[in-house]
């Protein structure tokens, strides 16, 4: 069976262009601190609480500042770079993460690495999915990853999950948690810069915006 694709109607292209432009218009993590409420003094001579010179996933406070309850639930180190990169987009909100863990008993299953996030823009979710697909096609990942919709949600805002494209049982049977954590490290490395470059490329591929109505 063949199903025809929907036409790229003007309103669809306008929404897609708007979402990509909105992402690219956000300040980078080197312009405005991505961690809300951060008052850490930087390493510059001025010891500023606004300077971004040390803003990175390697910041000693990042694991606590990005989390909504950093004292009890800091972001785990192996998943922190990806969570930090998503938070740096400012138009996506990470809400839960796990770096993956081995089974805790003989008949148990591993915990798969995942990052959950809120997004009001389907275009940006699709952008992340394309990013994951391109990395897999380019053989930069040891296993395929995906974005899927979570059946759970709060405040009627959709939740999406970045995760390996395999079941927990498959991960357990194939004993590939180390490989998946290797992929997690690759995905989080320089994520902010790479996703912005990816968004710019996708924006450039869109047809030109129609001219505005004459005055």
PDB file of N, CA and C in Angstrom, residues 61-101:
ATOM      1  N   UNK A  61      28.812  22.581  39.203  1.00  0.00           N
ATOM      2  CA  UNK A  61      27.454  22.803  39.692  1.00  0.00           C
ATOM      3  C   UNK A  61      26.375  22.373  38.711  1.00  0.00           C
ATOM      4  N   UNK A  62      26.761  22.023  37.476  1.00  0.00           N
ATOM      5  CA  UNK A  62      25.766  21.752  36.434  1.00  0.00           C
ATOM      6  C   UNK A  62      24.826  20.614  36.811  1.00  0.00           C
ATOM      7  N   UNK A  63      25.360  19.553  37.376  1.00  0.00           N
ATOM      8  CA  UNK A  63      24.533  18.379  37.697  1.00  0.00           C
ATOM      9  C   UNK A  63      23.422  18.710  38.681  1.00  0.00           C
ATOM     10  N   UNK A  64      23.668  19.664  39.571  1.00  0.00           N
ATOM     11  CA  UNK A  64      22.650  20.063  40.547  1.00  0.00           C
ATOM     12  C   UNK A  64      21.758  21.173  40.019  1.00  0.00           C
ATOM     13  N   UNK A  65      22.336  22.133  39.277  1.00  0.00           N
ATOM     14  CA  UNK A  65      21.579  23.296  38.834  1.00  0.00           C
ATOM     15  C   UNK A  65      20.546  22.957  37.782  1.00  0.00           C
ATOM     16  N   UNK A  66      20.846  21.990  36.901  1.00  0.00           N
ATOM     17  CA  UNK A  66      19.887  21.638  35.851  1.00  0.00           C
ATOM     18  C   UNK A  66      18.720  20.851  36.429  1.00  0.00           C
ATOM     19  N   UNK A  67      18.970  20.053  37.452  1.00  0.00           N
ATOM     20  CA  UNK A  67      17.926  19.251  38.072  1.00  0.00           C
ATOM     21  C   UNK A  67      16.960  20.133  38.856  1.00  0.00           C
ATOM     22  N   UNK A  68      15.693  19.734  38.875  1.00  0.00           N
ATOM     23  CA  UNK A  68      14.706  20.489  39.652  1.00  0.00           C
ATOM     24  C   UNK A  68      14.867  20.233  41.144  1.00  0.00           C
ATOM     25  N   UNK A  69      15.583  19.190  41.519  1.00  0.00           N
ATOM     26  CA  UNK A  69      15.877  18.890  42.927  1.00  0.00           C
ATOM     27  C   UNK A  69      17.315  18.386  42.988  1.00  0.00           C
ATOM     28  N   UNK A  70      18.245  19.314  42.747  1.00  0.00           N
ATOM     29  CA  UNK A  70      19.641  18.943  42.594  1.00  0.00           C
ATOM     30  C   UNK A  70      20.284  18.333  43.824  1.00  0.00           C
ATOM     31  N   UNK A  71      19.822  18.691  45.015  1.00  0.00           N
ATOM     32  CA  UNK A  71      20.429  18.147  46.231  1.00  0.00           C
ATOM     33  C   UNK A  71      20.156  16.651  46.370  1.00  0.00           C
ATOM     34  N   UNK A  72      18.960  16.230  46.014  1.00  0.00           N
ATOM     35  CA  UNK A  72      18.613  14.808  46.135  1.00  0.00           C
ATOM     36  C   UNK A  72      18.809  14.050  44.827  1.00  0.00           C
ATOM     37  N   UNK A  73      18.597  14.734  43.704  1.00  0.00           N
ATOM     38  CA  UNK A  73      18.629  14.046  42.416  1.00  0.00           C
ATOM     39  C   UNK A  73      19.472  14.802  41.392  1.00  0.00           C
ATOM     40  N   UNK A  74      20.766  14.914  41.611  1.00  0.00           N
ATOM     41  CA  UNK A  74      21.616  15.544  40.597  1.00  0.00           C
ATOM     42  C   UNK A  74      21.662  14.690  39.330  1.00  0.00           C
ATOM     43  N   UNK A  75      21.896  15.331  38.199  1.00  0.00           N
ATOM     44  CA  UNK A  75      21.990  14.597  36.932  1.00  0.00           C
ATOM     45  C   UNK A  75      23.223  13.692  36.960  1.00  0.00           C
ATOM     46  N   UNK A  76      23.053  12.455  36.544  1.00  0.00           N
ATOM     47  CA  UNK A  76      24.184  11.517  36.522  1.00  0.00           C
ATOM     48  C   UNK A  76      25.223  11.964  35.496  1.00  0.00           C
ATOM     49  N   UNK A  77      26.478  11.704  35.807  1.00  0.00           N
ATOM     50  CA  UNK A  77      27.578  12.270  35.033  1.00  0.00           C
ATOM     51  C   UNK A  77      27.593  11.811  33.575  1.00  0.00           C
ATOM     52  N   UNK A  78      27.273  10.569  33.301  1.00  0.00           N
ATOM     53  CA  UNK A  78      27.383  10.085  31.927  1.00  0.00           C
ATOM     54  C   UNK A  78      26.288  10.623  31.014  1.00  0.00           C
ATOM     55  N   UNK A  79      25.174  11.021  31.590  1.00  0.00           N
ATOM     56  CA  UNK A  79      24.085  11.578  30.786  1.00  0.00           C
ATOM     57  C   UNK A  79      24.053  13.103  30.861  1.00  0.00           C
ATOM     58  N   UNK A  80      24.845  13.676  31.758  1.00  0.00           N
ATOM     59  CA  UNK A  80      24.840  15.124  31.975  1.00  0.00           C
ATOM     60  C   UNK A  80      25.125  15.929  30.706  1.00  0.00           C
ATOM     61  N   UNK A  81      26.130  15.582  29.887  1.00  0.00           N
ATOM     62  CA  UNK A  81      26.388  16.404  28.694  1.00  0.00           C
ATOM     63  C   UNK A  81      25.178  16.523  27.767  1.00  0.00           C
ATOM     64  N   UNK A  82      24.431  15.430  27.561  1.00  0.00           N
ATOM     65  CA  UNK A  82      23.262  15.490  26.691  1.00  0.00           C
ATOM     66  C   UNK A  82      22.147  16.307  27.333  1.00  0.00           C
ATOM     67  N   UNK A  83      21.922  16.123  28.627  1.00  0.00           N
ATOM     68  CA  UNK A  83      20.898  16.904  29.322  1.00  0.00           C
ATOM     69  C   UNK A  83      21.268  18.395  29.291  1.00  0.00           C
ATOM     70  N   UNK A  84      22.532  18.702  29.536  1.00  0.00           N
ATOM     71  CA  UNK A  84      22.998  20.085  29.491  1.00  0.00           C
ATOM     72  C   UNK A  84      22.801  20.665  28.091  1.00  0.00           C
ATOM     73  N   UNK A  85      23.118  19.880  27.059  1.00  0.00           N
ATOM     74  CA  UNK A  85      22.955  20.358  25.691  1.00  0.00           C
ATOM     75  C   UNK A  85      21.504  20.652  25.358  1.00  0.00           C
ATOM     76  N   UNK A  86      20.594  19.798  25.789  1.00  0.00           N
ATOM     77  CA  UNK A  86      19.172  20.031  25.559  1.00  0.00           C
ATOM     78  C   UNK A  86      18.699  21.274  26.300  1.00  0.00           C
ATOM     79  N   UNK A  87      19.135  21.436  27.543  1.00  0.00           N
ATOM     80  CA  UNK A  87      18.756  22.620  28.320  1.00  0.00           C
ATOM     81  C   UNK A  87      19.283  23.886  27.679  1.00  0.00           C
ATOM     82  N   UNK A  88      20.445  23.798  27.042  1.00  0.00           N
ATOM     83  CA  UNK A  88      21.049  24.968  26.405  1.00  0.00           C
ATOM     84  C   UNK A  88      20.269  25.420  25.178  1.00  0.00           C
ATOM     85  N   UNK A  89      19.405  24.555  24.639  1.00  0.00           N
ATOM     86  CA  UNK A  89      18.568  24.958  23.511  1.00  0.00           C
ATOM     87  C   UNK A  89      17.525  25.980  23.950  1.00  0.00           C
ATOM     88  N   UNK A  90      17.121  25.936  25.207  1.00  0.00           N
ATOM     89  CA  UNK A  90      16.174  26.870  25.851  1.00  0.00           C
ATOM     90  C   UNK A  90      14.741  26.744  25.352  1.00  0.00           C
ATOM     91  N   UNK A  91      14.511  26.076  24.266  1.00  0.00           N
ATOM     92  CA  UNK A  91      13.158  25.871  23.762  1.00  0.00           C
ATOM     93  C   UNK A  91      12.692  24.439  24.027  1.00  0.00           C
ATOM     94  N   UNK A  92      13.530  23.667  24.700  1.00  0.00           N
ATOM     95  CA  UNK A  92      13.224  22.297  25.109  1.00  0.00           C
ATOM     96  C   UNK A  92      13.589  22.170  26.581  1.00  0.00           C
ATOM     97  N   UNK A  93      12.774  21.454  27.343  1.00  0.00           N
ATOM     98  CA  UNK A  93      13.004  21.334  28.782  1.00  0.00           C
ATOM     99  C   UNK A  93      13.211  19.882  29.183  1.00  0.00           C
ATOM    100  N   UNK A  94      14.439  19.477  29.524  1.00  0.00           N
ATOM    101  CA  UNK A  94      14.636  18.117  30.042  1.00  0.00           C
ATOM    102  C   UNK A  94      13.898  17.938  31.362  1.00  0.00           C
ATOM    103  N   UNK A  95      13.301  16.772  31.571  1.00  0.00           N
ATOM    104  CA  UNK A  95      12.542  16.572  32.810  1.00  0.00           C
ATOM    105  C   UNK A  95      12.910  15.288  33.550  1.00  0.00           C
ATOM    106  N   UNK A  96      13.670  14.383  32.919  1.00  0.00           N
ATOM    107  CA  UNK A  96      14.099  13.158  33.606  1.00  0.00           C
ATOM    108  C   UNK A  96      15.211  12.532  32.779  1.00  0.00           C
ATOM    109  N   UNK A  97      16.133  11.862  33.460  1.00  0.00           N
ATOM    110  CA  UNK A  97      17.223  11.222  32.718  1.00  0.00           C
ATOM    111  C   UNK A  97      17.776  10.044  33.507  1.00  0.00           C
ATOM    112  N   UNK A  98      18.444   9.151  32.782  1.00  0.00           N
ATOM    113  CA  UNK A  98      19.136   8.009  33.386  1.00  0.00           C
ATOM    114  C   UNK A  98      20.307   7.663  32.499  1.00  0.00           C
ATOM    115  N   UNK A  99      21.463   7.470  33.088  1.00  0.00           N
ATOM    116  CA  UNK A  99      22.645   7.134  32.293  1.00  0.00           C
ATOM    117  C   UNK A  99      22.724   5.647  31.956  1.00  0.00           C
ATOM    118  N   UNK A 100      21.799   4.867  32.499  1.00  0.00           N
ATOM    119  CA  UNK A 100      21.808   3.422  32.297  1.00  0.00           C
ATOM    120  C   UNK A 100      22.550   2.732  33.424  1.00  0.00           C
ATOM    121  N   UNK A 101      22.042   1.572  33.836  1.00  0.00           N
ATOM    122  CA  UNK A 101      22.647   0.843  34.946  1.00  0.00           C
ATOM    123  C   UNK A 101      22.550  -0.661  34.699  1.00  0.00           C
TER     124      UNK A 101
END
